[in-house]
Amino acid sequence: MRGIYSNKTAIRHKVFMEIARMAYEDRPLSYIEDLPYEIIPGEIGKNYDNIFLERAIIGERLRATIGLPIRNMSEHAPLSAGIDATAIDEKYYDPPLINIIKFACHSCPEKRVLITNGCQGCIEHPCIEVCPKNAIHMENGRSVIDQEKCIKCGKCISACPYNAIIKQERPCAAACGMNAIKSDEYGRADIDYDQCVSCGMCLVSCPFSAIVDKSQIFQTVLALKSDTPIYAAIAPSFVKQFGDNVTPEQVRAALKAVGFEDMVEVAIGADLCAVQEAVDFLKEVPAKHSWLGTSCCPAWSVMAKKTYPEYAEHISMTLTPMVLTGRMTKKQHPDCKVVFIGPCAAKKLEASRTSVRSDIDFVLTFEEMAGIFDAKGIEFDKLEVEEPIKTSSSLGKGFASGGGVAAAVVNAINCVEPDMEVKTVKAEGLKECKKMLALAKAGKYDGYLLEGMACPGGCMGGAGVLADVKKATAALEQQKKESEFEKPSHSDFLKYLHLITKEELYKNEDEN
């Protein structure tokens, strides 16, 4: 869970830190073979009875962190197999991004209804009375469910006066809004990549840390050590991600300390995105389309086009804030590279599109960036800080939380059409996004602007965040209040929209 530092968090952090340290210290690539023994020293495992199993799991996590695929356990291959082709600073993410370490999976039941010790064996036994399949009977004064007959309808759960009946669902599957998590022949979780949109919700929901995503930590550090200027484009959801007391100014100083030229607010790109989506809405609704969906969340955008391909053109084709910020930064600094640092797993694959690669060179999550900070021994309270960066609007910063994108776009629309009432609706989590699309298809949202966010809480609840979502969202609201201007249309960077041709602005959409 985000905001709770657990064994799972500690394992991931240690792996990220060691891969970053390996790159900073120029250790040979073969050193990856030794890392499982450094991370899990001694003879007794910390989280498993079998230390060999624990080290094997760490080994696969290390491979994913350096960008390698998970190995097939039915074939022999060294931990470092394929590493030479991956450990270079020109390496992009290879799909699949999200992977399951099969021997770390607990083979959780997909779904079952259980009667707990809270059962009081009451004489009314409403659970028996409401069961449509006669799947419940009494044994030794307590209710028992025949799992062969049970259809998991949940009627017994609602009927029990003691709340003694629960429904268990595989956590990764419950979190997946695309129903992409199935079971393989051994009962282990398996991903249907035709359905997966790489939102990463399964990753953060697996209590066994059996699901991993690939990383560019090693490649980013190689770039930071080069002579090429590297800019950090940081998402507005970064507040509180590196510690409750860490200020945005300290984050900027820390990024410079590990090798970045400077930090750029992706909220600038959000301002540009809001203005461009406002233009799209005014041109297209209702003249061309009955409604318009926002574009900034790649997982939502891809899901919408997979689920309702006939409505693909209803999703705004405006570039996302990440891409607009990267493109703007490279127009300012033509020979630089840009690293997007944010909360999102799906951004990794967005940046891998051939049409976006020239704008964004690397994508890291906040969690991965924390590993780099610790690899360099960054102490935030000892850094010399500069003046705060105030280059984006408060509404641009608000893109990070649910409802924020729609609010910014509506504000930009009203700057052009002050008397125009724009109806909006938002959905957080892909299951809710699907419901919203179904209602839009049924004509319930004609004339509306639809905001879709793949993660509950919006970007503040993304797969790569570290902070508690509610606390971080509250801190974001405070940051918004400290902005020097409110409206995206007041941005000094709007000129960059005019420097981007229409073909450039929309060219990446064919790859969704």
mmCIF file of N, CA and C in Angstrom, residues 93 119 122 161 176 225 257 268 297 308 313 356:
data_model
loop_
_atom_site.group_PDB
_atom_site.id
_atom_site.type_symbol
_atom_site.label_atom_id
_atom_site.label_comp_id
_atom_site.label_asym_id
_atom_site.label_seq_id
_atom_site.Cartn_x
_atom_site.Cartn_y
_atom_site.Cartn_z
ATOM 1 N N TYR A 93 12.127 1.012 -23.160
ATOM 2 C CA TYR A 93 11.414 -0.095 -22.546
ATOM 3 C C TYR A 93 10.930 -1.072 -23.603
ATOM 4 N N CYS A 119 -18.654 -16.463 12.939
ATOM 5 C CA CYS A 119 -19.966 -17.099 12.853
ATOM 6 C C CYS A 119 -20.434 -17.537 14.247
ATOM 7 N N CYS A 122 -26.166 -18.934 14.617
ATOM 8 C CA CYS A 122 -27.484 -18.501 15.051
ATOM 9 C C CYS A 122 -28.596 -19.414 14.501
ATOM 10 N N PRO A 161 -25.840 -11.164 10.138
ATOM 11 C CA PRO A 161 -25.922 -10.059 11.104
ATOM 12 C C PRO A 161 -24.615 -9.830 11.853
ATOM 13 N N CYS A 176 -7.291 -4.726 -10.994
ATOM 14 C CA CYS A 176 -7.184 -4.562 -12.445
ATOM 15 C C CYS A 176 -8.530 -4.175 -13.042
ATOM 16 N N LYS A 225 25.935 10.594 -15.991
ATOM 17 C CA LYS A 225 27.395 10.608 -15.897
ATOM 18 C C LYS A 225 28.055 11.083 -17.189
ATOM 19 N N ALA A 257 22.140 17.581 -7.527
ATOM 20 C CA ALA A 257 23.243 16.906 -6.841
ATOM 21 C C ALA A 257 23.550 15.532 -7.437
ATOM 22 N N ILE A 268 3.892 22.851 -16.382
ATOM 23 C CA ILE A 268 3.934 23.779 -17.522
ATOM 24 C C ILE A 268 3.260 23.118 -18.722
ATOM 25 N N CYS A 297 -3.913 11.012 -19.321
ATOM 26 C CA CYS A 297 -3.617 9.702 -18.719
ATOM 27 C C CYS A 297 -3.519 8.660 -19.826
ATOM 28 N N TYR A 308 -13.770 0.741 -26.604
ATOM 29 C CA TYR A 308 -14.737 1.312 -27.546
ATOM 30 C C TYR A 308 -13.992 1.920 -28.733
ATOM 31 N N GLU A 313 -11.856 8.553 -31.733
ATOM 32 C CA GLU A 313 -11.670 9.965 -32.077
ATOM 33 C C GLU A 313 -12.318 10.905 -31.073
ATOM 34 N N VAL A 356 7.429 9.554 -29.774
ATOM 35 C CA VAL A 356 7.647 10.292 -28.528
ATOM 36 C C VAL A 356 9.094 10.170 -28.063
#
